[in-house]
Coordinates of C-alpha atoms and ligand atoms in Angstrom, one line a residue:
X1 CA -141.9 25.4 37.4
X2 CA -144.0 23.3 39.8
X3 CA -147.8 22.8 39.4
X4 CA -148.5 25.0 42.4
X5 CA -146.1 27.7 41.1
X6 CA -147.8 27.6 37.7
X7 CA -151.2 27.8 39.2
X8 CA -150.3 30.8 41.4
X9 CA -148.8 32.7 38.5
X10 CA -151.9 32.2 36.4
X11 CA -154.2 33.5 39.2
X12 CA -151.8 36.4 39.8
X13 CA -151.8 37.3 36.2
X14 CA -155.6 37.3 36.0
X15 CA -156.4 38.9 39.3
X16 CA -153.9 41.8 39.4
X17 CA -154.0 44.8 37.2
X18 CA -150.3 45.0 36.1
X19 CA -150.6 48.5 34.7
X20 CA -150.8 49.8 38.2
X21 CA -147.6 50.7 40.0
X22 CA -146.6 49.2 43.3
X23 CA -147.0 52.6 45.0
X24 CA -150.7 52.5 44.1
X25 CA -153.0 51.1 46.9
X26 CA -155.2 49.4 44.4
X27 CA -152.3 47.3 43.3
X28 CA -152.0 45.9 46.9
X29 CA -155.8 45.4 47.2
X30 CA -155.7 43.4 44.0
X31 CA -152.7 41.4 45.3
X32 CA -154.7 40.5 48.4
X33 CA -157.6 39.5 46.3
X34 CA -155.4 37.3 44.1
X35 CA -153.9 35.6 47.2
X36 CA -157.4 35.0 48.5
X37 CA -158.4 33.3 45.2
X38 CA -155.2 31.3 45.1
X39 CA -155.9 29.7 48.5
X40 CA -159.7 29.7 48.4
X41 CA -160.0 27.3 45.5
X42 CA -158.2 24.4 47.2
X43 CA -159.8 25.2 50.5
X44 CA -163.3 25.3 49.0
X45 CA -162.6 21.9 47.5
X46 CA -161.8 20.6 51.0
X47 CA -165.0 22.2 52.4
X48 CA -167.0 20.7 49.6
X49 CA -166.5 17.1 50.9
X50 CA -168.2 17.6 54.3
X51 CA -170.8 19.8 52.5
X52 CA -171.6 16.8 50.2
X53 CA -171.8 14.5 53.2
X54 CA -174.2 16.8 55.1
X55 CA -176.3 17.3 52.0
X56 CA -176.7 13.6 51.4
X57 CA -177.4 12.7 55.1
X58 CA -179.8 15.6 55.7
X59 CA -181.3 16.0 52.3
X60 CA -180.1 19.6 52.0
X61 CA -179.6 19.7 48.3
X62 CA -179.7 23.6 48.0
X63 CA -176.6 23.6 50.2
X64 CA -174.8 21.3 47.9
X65 CA -175.9 23.2 44.7
X66 CA -174.7 26.5 46.3
X67 CA -171.3 24.9 47.1
X68 CA -171.0 23.6 43.6
X69 CA -171.9 26.9 42.0
X70 CA -169.4 28.7 44.2
X71 CA -166.5 26.4 43.4
X72 CA -167.4 26.8 39.7
X73 CA -167.5 30.6 40.1
X74 CA -164.1 30.5 41.8
X75 CA -162.7 28.6 38.8
X76 CA -164.1 31.2 36.4
X77 CA -162.7 34.1 38.6
X78 CA -159.3 32.5 38.7
X79 CA -158.9 31.2 35.1
X80 CA -161.4 32.8 32.7
X81 CA -159.4 35.1 30.4
X82 CA -160.5 38.6 29.3
X83 CA -162.4 39.5 32.5
X84 CA -161.6 42.7 34.3
X85 CA -160.2 42.5 37.8
X86 CA -163.1 44.6 39.1
X87 CA -165.6 42.1 37.6
X88 CA -163.7 39.1 39.2
X89 CA -163.9 40.8 42.6
X90 CA -167.6 41.6 42.2
X91 CA -168.4 38.1 41.1
X92 CA -166.6 36.7 44.2
X93 CA -168.4 39.0 46.5
X94 CA -171.8 38.0 45.0
X95 CA -170.9 34.3 45.4
X96 CA -170.0 34.8 49.0
X97 CA -173.3 36.7 49.6
X98 CA -175.1 33.8 47.9
X99 CA -173.5 31.2 50.2
X100 CA -174.2 33.2 53.3
X101 CA -177.9 33.7 52.4
X102 CA -178.3 29.9 51.7
X103 CA -176.5 29.2 55.0
X104 CA -178.8 31.5 56.9
X105 CA -181.8 30.1 55.2
X106 CA -180.9 26.4 55.5
X107 CA -179.0 26.3 58.8
X108 CA -180.6 29.2 60.7
X109 CA -179.1 31.9 62.9
X110 CA -176.8 29.5 64.7
X111 CA -175.1 28.3 61.5
X112 CA -172.1 30.1 59.9
X113 CA -174.3 32.5 57.8
X114 CA -173.9 35.5 60.1
X115 CA -170.1 34.9 60.3
X116 CA -170.0 34.9 56.5
X117 CA -171.8 38.3 56.4
X118 CA -169.2 39.8 58.8
X119 CA -166.3 38.2 56.8
X120 CA -167.7 39.6 53.5
X121 CA -168.0 43.1 54.9
X122 CA -164.4 43.0 56.1
X123 CA -163.2 41.4 52.9
X124 CA -165.0 44.0 50.7
X125 CA -163.4 46.8 52.8
X126 CA -160.0 45.3 52.1
X127 CA -160.3 44.7 48.4
X128 CA -162.5 47.6 47.2
X129 CA -162.6 51.3 47.8
X130 CA -164.8 52.9 50.5
X131 CA -168.0 53.2 48.5
X132 CA -168.2 49.5 47.8
X133 CA -167.5 48.7 51.5
X134 CA -170.4 51.0 52.3
X135 CA -172.6 49.2 49.8
X136 CA -171.7 45.9 51.5
X137 CA -172.9 47.2 54.9
X138 CA -176.1 48.3 53.3
X139 CA -176.5 44.8 51.7
X140 CA -175.9 43.2 55.1
X141 CA -178.6 45.5 56.6
X142 CA -181.0 44.6 53.8
X143 CA -180.4 40.8 54.3
X144 CA -180.8 41.1 58.1
X145 CA -184.1 43.1 57.6
X146 CA -185.3 40.5 55.0
X147 CA -184.8 37.7 57.5
X148 CA -186.4 39.8 60.2
X149 CA -189.5 40.1 58.1
X150 CA -189.5 36.4 57.3
X151 CA -189.3 35.6 61.1
X152 CA -192.1 38.0 61.8
X153 CA -194.3 36.4 59.1
X154 CA -193.3 32.9 60.1
X155 CA -192.4 32.2 56.6
X156 CA -189.4 30.3 55.0
X157 CA -187.5 27.1 55.7
X158 CA -188.2 24.8 58.7
X159 CA -185.1 26.3 60.3
X160 CA -186.4 29.9 59.9
X161 CA -189.8 29.0 61.2
X162 CA -188.7 26.7 64.1
X163 CA -185.4 28.2 65.3
X164 CA -185.4 31.9 64.6
X165 CA -186.8 34.1 67.3
X166 CA -187.3 37.8 66.8
X167 CA -185.6 39.1 69.9
X168 CA -182.5 37.0 69.4
X169 CA -182.4 37.9 65.7
X170 CA -182.5 41.6 66.5
X171 CA -179.7 41.2 69.0
X172 CA -177.5 39.1 66.8
X173 CA -178.1 41.1 63.6
X174 CA -177.6 44.5 65.3
X175 CA -174.3 43.3 66.7
X176 CA -173.3 42.1 63.2
X177 CA -174.2 45.5 61.7
X178 CA -172.3 47.3 64.4
X179 CA -169.1 45.2 63.7
X180 CA -169.5 45.8 60.0
X181 CA -169.8 49.5 60.4
X182 CA -166.7 49.6 62.8
X183 CA -164.6 47.8 60.2
X184 CA -166.0 50.1 57.5
X185 CA -164.5 53.1 59.2
X186 CA -161.4 51.6 60.8
X187 CA -159.8 49.6 58.0
X188 CA -159.8 52.6 55.6
X189 CA -157.8 54.5 58.1
X190 CA -155.0 52.0 57.8
X191 CA -155.2 52.3 54.0
X192 CA -155.1 56.1 54.1
X193 CA -152.0 55.9 56.3
X194 CA -150.4 53.5 53.9
X195 CA -151.2 55.7 50.9
X196 CA -149.7 58.7 52.7
X197 CA -146.5 56.8 53.3
X198 CA -146.4 55.7 49.6
X199 CA -147.0 59.3 48.5
X200 CA -144.2 60.5 50.7
X201 CA -141.8 57.9 49.5
X202 CA -142.8 58.7 45.9
X203 CA -142.2 62.4 46.4
X204 CA -138.8 61.7 48.0
X205 CA -137.9 59.3 45.1
X206 CA -138.9 61.9 42.5
X207 CA -136.9 64.6 44.3
X208 CA -133.9 62.2 44.5
X209 CA -134.1 61.4 40.8
X210 CA -134.3 65.1 39.9
X211 CA -131.2 65.8 42.1
X212 CA -129.3 62.9 40.7
X213 CA -130.0 64.2 37.1
X214 CA -128.9 67.7 38.1
X215 CA -125.8 66.3 39.8
X216 CA -125.0 64.2 36.8
X217 CA -125.3 67.2 34.4
X218 CA -123.1 69.3 36.7
X219 CA -120.5 66.5 36.9
X220 CA -120.4 66.3 33.1
X221 CA -120.0 70.0 32.8
X222 CA -117.3 70.0 35.5
X223 CA -115.4 67.3 33.7
X224 CA -115.7 69.2 30.4
X225 CA -114.5 72.4 32.1
X226 CA -111.6 70.5 33.8
X227 CA -110.5 69.0 30.5
X228 CA -110.7 72.4 28.8
X229 CA -108.6 74.0 31.6
X230 CA -106.0 71.2 31.4
X231 CA -105.8 71.6 27.7
X232 CA -105.5 75.4 28.1
X233 CA -102.7 75.0 30.7
X234 CA -100.9 72.6 28.4
X235 CA -101.1 74.8 25.3
X236 CA -100.3 78.0 27.2
X237 CA -97.3 76.5 29.0
X238 CA -96.1 74.8 25.9
X239 CA -96.2 78.0 23.8
X240 CA -94.7 80.1 26.6
X241 CA -91.6 77.9 26.7
X242 CA -90.2 79.1 23.4
X243 CA -90.1 82.9 23.9
X244 CA -88.8 82.3 27.4
X245 CA -85.9 80.2 26.2
X246 CA -85.1 83.1 23.8
X247 CA -85.1 85.7 26.6
X248 CA -82.8 83.5 28.7
X249 CA -80.4 82.8 25.8
X250 CA -80.2 86.5 24.8
X251 CA -79.7 87.5 28.4
X252 CA -76.9 85.0 28.8
X253 CA -75.4 86.1 25.5
X254 CA -75.5 89.7 26.7
X255 CA -73.8 88.8 29.9
X256 CA -71.1 86.8 28.0
X257 CA -70.3 89.3 25.2
X258 CA -70.7 92.6 26.9
X259 CA -69.6 91.7 30.5
X260 CA -66.7 94.1 30.3
X261 CA -68.6 97.1 29.2
X262 CA -71.5 96.5 31.7
X263 CA -71.2 97.9 35.2
X264 CA -72.0 95.9 38.3
X265 CA -75.6 97.2 38.5
X266 CA -76.3 96.1 35.0
X267 CA -74.7 92.7 35.7
X268 CA -77.0 92.3 38.7
X269 CA -80.0 93.2 36.6
X270 CA -79.1 90.6 34.0
X271 CA -78.6 88.0 36.8
X272 CA -82.1 88.7 38.2
X273 CA -83.6 88.5 34.7
X274 CA -81.9 85.1 34.0
X275 CA -82.9 83.8 37.5
X276 CA -86.5 84.9 36.8
X277 CA -86.5 83.2 33.5
X278 CA -85.1 80.1 35.1
X279 CA -87.9 80.1 37.7
X280 CA -90.5 80.7 35.0
X281 CA -89.1 77.7 33.1
X282 CA -89.5 75.5 36.3
X283 CA -93.0 76.8 36.8
X284 CA -94.0 76.1 33.2
X285 CA -92.4 72.6 33.4
X286 CA -94.4 71.9 36.6
X287 CA -97.6 73.2 35.1
X288 CA -97.0 71.0 32.0
X289 CA -96.5 68.0 34.3
X290 CA -99.6 68.8 36.2
X291 CA -101.7 69.1 33.1
X292 CA -100.2 65.9 31.7
X293 CA -101.1 63.7 34.7
X294 CA -103.6 61.0 33.6
X295 CA -103.8 62.5 30.1
X296 CA -100.6 61.8 28.4
X297 CA -99.5 58.6 30.1
X298 CA -102.3 56.2 31.0
X299 CA -100.8 52.7 30.4
X300 CA -100.8 50.7 33.6
X301 CA -97.8 48.4 34.3
X302 CA -96.3 46.4 37.1
X303 CA -93.7 48.4 38.9
X304 CA -91.1 47.1 41.3
X305 CA -91.0 49.9 43.8
X306 CA -87.6 48.8 45.2
X307 CA -86.1 49.4 41.7
X308 CA -88.0 52.7 41.3
X309 CA -86.7 54.1 44.7
X310 CA -83.2 53.0 43.8
X311 CA -83.3 54.9 40.5
X312 CA -84.8 58.0 42.2
X313 CA -82.2 57.9 45.0
X314 CA -79.4 57.7 42.4
X315 CA -80.9 60.8 40.6
X316 CA -80.6 62.7 43.9
X317 CA -77.2 61.5 44.7
X318 CA -75.5 64.9 44.8
X319 CA -78.1 66.3 47.3
X320 CA -77.9 63.1 49.4
X321 CA -74.1 63.4 49.5
X322 CA -74.1 67.0 50.3
X323 CA -76.5 66.8 53.2
X324 CA -75.3 63.3 54.4
X325 CA -78.9 62.2 54.0
X326 CA -79.9 58.6 54.8
X327 CA -82.8 57.1 52.8
X328 CA -84.2 53.7 53.9
X329 CA -87.0 51.7 52.3
X330 CA -88.6 48.6 53.7
X331 CA -88.9 45.7 51.3
X332 CA -91.5 47.4 49.0
X333 CA -94.1 45.6 46.9
X334 CA -94.7 45.4 43.2
X335 CA -97.7 47.5 42.3
X336 CA -99.9 48.2 39.3
X337 CA -99.8 51.8 38.3
X338 CA -98.9 54.3 35.5
X339 CA -95.1 54.2 35.7
X340 CA -94.5 57.9 34.8
X341 CA -97.0 58.9 37.5
X342 CA -95.6 56.6 40.2
X343 CA -92.1 57.9 39.5
X344 CA -93.3 61.5 39.7
X345 CA -95.2 60.8 43.0
X346 CA -92.2 59.3 44.9
X347 CA -89.8 61.7 43.3
X348 CA -91.8 64.8 44.5
X349 CA -92.1 63.4 48.0
X350 CA -88.5 62.4 48.3
X351 CA -87.2 65.7 46.8
X352 CA -89.4 67.6 49.2
X353 CA -88.1 65.6 52.2
X354 CA -84.5 66.5 51.1
X355 CA -85.4 70.1 50.3
X356 CA -87.3 70.9 53.6
X357 CA -84.6 69.4 55.8
X358 CA -83.7 70.9 59.2
X359 CA -80.2 72.4 58.9
X360 CA -79.3 71.2 62.4
X361 CA -79.4 67.4 61.6
X362 CA -78.7 65.2 58.6
X363 CA -81.9 64.3 56.7
X364 CA -83.4 60.8 57.5
X365 CA -86.0 59.6 55.1
X366 CA -87.8 56.3 55.4
X367 CA -90.3 54.8 53.0
X368 CA -92.6 52.1 54.3
X369 CA -95.9 50.5 53.3
X370 CA -98.9 48.6 54.7
X371 CA -101.1 46.1 52.8
X372 CA -104.8 47.2 53.2
X373 CA -106.3 44.4 51.2
X374 CA -107.9 46.6 48.5
X375 CA -105.2 49.3 48.6
X376 CA -101.5 49.8 49.3
X377 CA -100.8 52.4 51.9
X378 CA -97.4 54.1 51.7
X379 CA -95.6 56.5 54.1
X380 CA -92.7 58.8 53.2
X381 CA -91.3 60.0 56.5
X382 CA -88.7 62.7 57.2
X383 CA -87.1 64.5 60.1
X384 CA -87.2 67.9 58.4
X385 CA -88.7 71.3 59.4
X386 CA -92.2 69.9 59.6
X387 CA -95.5 71.8 58.9
X388 CA -97.7 73.9 61.1
X389 CA -101.1 72.2 61.8
X390 CA -103.1 74.9 60.0
X391 CA -101.5 74.1 56.6
X392 CA -101.7 70.3 56.6
X393 CA -104.5 70.3 54.0
X394 CA -103.8 73.5 52.2
X395 CA -100.3 72.4 51.0
X396 CA -101.9 70.0 48.5
X397 CA -103.6 73.0 46.7
X398 CA -101.9 74.1 43.5
X399 CA -99.5 77.1 44.0
X400 CA -99.8 76.9 47.8
X401 CA -96.3 77.5 49.3
X402 CA -95.3 78.1 52.9
X403 CA -92.0 79.7 52.1
X404 CA -90.5 82.4 49.9
X405 CA -88.2 81.6 47.1
X406 CA -85.2 82.9 48.9
X407 CA -85.9 80.5 51.8
X408 CA -86.7 77.4 49.6
X409 CA -87.0 77.4 45.9
X410 CA -90.1 75.9 44.4
X411 CA -93.3 76.4 42.5
X412 CA -96.0 75.1 44.8
X413 CA -97.2 72.5 42.3
X414 CA -95.3 69.3 43.5
X415 CA -97.9 68.2 46.1
X416 CA -100.8 69.2 43.8
X417 CA -99.3 66.8 41.2
X418 CA -99.0 64.1 43.9
X419 CA -102.7 64.6 44.9
X420 CA -103.8 64.3 41.3
X421 CA -101.8 61.2 40.7
X422 CA -103.0 59.5 43.9
X423 CA -106.6 60.3 43.1
X424 CA -106.3 58.9 39.6
X425 CA -105.0 55.7 41.2
X426 CA -108.1 55.4 43.4
X427 CA -106.5 56.6 46.6
X428 CA -106.0 59.7 48.8
X429 CA -103.1 61.6 50.2
X430 CA -102.6 63.3 53.6
X431 CA -99.8 64.4 55.9
X432 CA -99.2 64.2 59.6
X433 CA -96.5 66.5 60.9
X434 CA -95.0 68.1 64.0
X435 CA -93.4 71.5 63.2
X436 CA -89.7 71.3 64.0
X437 CA -89.6 67.5 64.1
X438 CA -90.6 66.2 60.8
X439 CA -93.5 65.0 58.5
X440 CA -95.1 61.8 57.4
X441 CA -96.7 61.9 54.0
X442 CA -99.2 59.0 53.7
X443 CA -101.0 58.0 50.5
X444 CA -103.0 55.0 49.3
X445 CA -103.2 53.4 45.9
X446 CA -105.9 51.0 44.7
X447 CA -104.4 47.5 44.1
X448 CA -106.3 46.5 41.0
X449 CA -106.1 50.0 39.5
X450 CA -108.0 50.6 36.3
X451 CA -107.7 54.0 34.6
X452 CA -111.2 55.6 34.6
Ligands
LIG1 P1 -92.8 73.4 46.4 O1 -92.0 72.4 47.1 O2 -92.5 73.6 45.0 O3 -93.0 74.6 47.2 P2 -95.0 71.5 46.9 O4 -96.3 71.5 46.4 O5 -94.1 70.4 46.7 O6 -94.3 72.8 46.3 O7 -95.1 71.8 48.5 C1 -96.0 72.8 49.0 C2 -95.5 73.3 50.3 O8 -95.6 72.2 51.3 C3 -94.0 73.6 50.3 O9 -93.9 75.0 50.0 C4 -93.6 73.4 51.7 O10 -93.9 74.5 52.5 C5 -94.5 72.3 52.2 N1 -93.8 71.0 52.2 C6 -93.9 70.0 51.3 N2 -93.2 69.0 51.6 C7 -92.7 69.2 52.8 C8 -91.9 68.5 53.7 N3 -91.4 67.2 53.5 N4 -91.6 69.0 54.9 C9 -92.0 70.3 55.2 N5 -92.8 71.0 54.4 C10 -93.1 70.5 53.2

């Protein structure tokens, strides 16, 4: 660090009480005091040279001694260790008073003594609390009265005797006292305004901290509850699968072995029971998938989406053939994601596009993307039945379906899974649609995705 930097740090260390917080006004008063000391020492050295010259030429040695003492006192204020900040401030004020009295005595009322008295009153109001500022105005009054008495008695230095005149002194000193009193009352107003602003900011900060803590706690609780719920869904659905499989198998066995002895009604009932068990299996599988997202598979890998879409399309070949569907995909990028999740995401959207097709036209599905710097944005567009405006957000909720099972089979979990996957990849999902014309499912995925 430079010499000047070092010097400033030492003065700052000695002249500021570092146990005070920045929101405390005294901290800033001390800082102002420290800055004054920092600049006053080099400036007083500069003032010392003309002072020395005047003292030698005019034989005013008290002036030179006062100058010397003040410079010495400044050095003590700035560098002496172990002194309290309050003591340093008081010592500085005393020195300044000493200089102004010597100046008044040696150079008379036309010298800088009166200006010094005004400057001290303002300075004290800035660096001390109100009562000290009041004491400084009283001190100024006493000094002015003292010099008034000296003028009246014709006593003192040649300057006091020859140059001071009572009427001029009363005029000048009463003006000085007036200005000191004005500053005594005006400057604290600024400080009290500042203190109020500090207090307000403190209160807001405290409130914010409290809210943040509450929020953090709620978030932890929410995460725990979510985890519990997911575990519950996983265990419940896992355990439900076995008895369900048994019901289905026995129903099918019943149908096979006793079909001849069962009448048409009984056959119908068995068919409903098998169909119900089938749907229940789908529901459980979807629930399992939902609870597994982000829990079971978390490994991120590079995925060539062109390959992925090719595989998904071949899985749906029978549906595509049957409906003469056309699936087109632009030259898709290689992304970083959890492979199982990415597959499930595209698979759900493509299978929905095939499922919710308009019977009057062959399905046309196109998959495109945009590079958004930090994210990839994808669009799976179809020309199917579309979605009414009121449901564009709701369809992403779990179990939300817009159709009965006789119209379109399903569980209402597919898009909720998509939403969960996208959010776990740092993105969001939404849909734009015109009922009767088709839908565009958009979603984004963070490029440098890291599992939270
Ligand atoms: P499911 O298909 O099992 O009902 P999803 O969560 O996949 O469940 O979809 C929720 C609802 O959103 C569906 O019931 C359907 O009404 C609507 N939907 C989803 N995809 C499309 C689509 N491509 N076109 C029209 N409606 C759709």
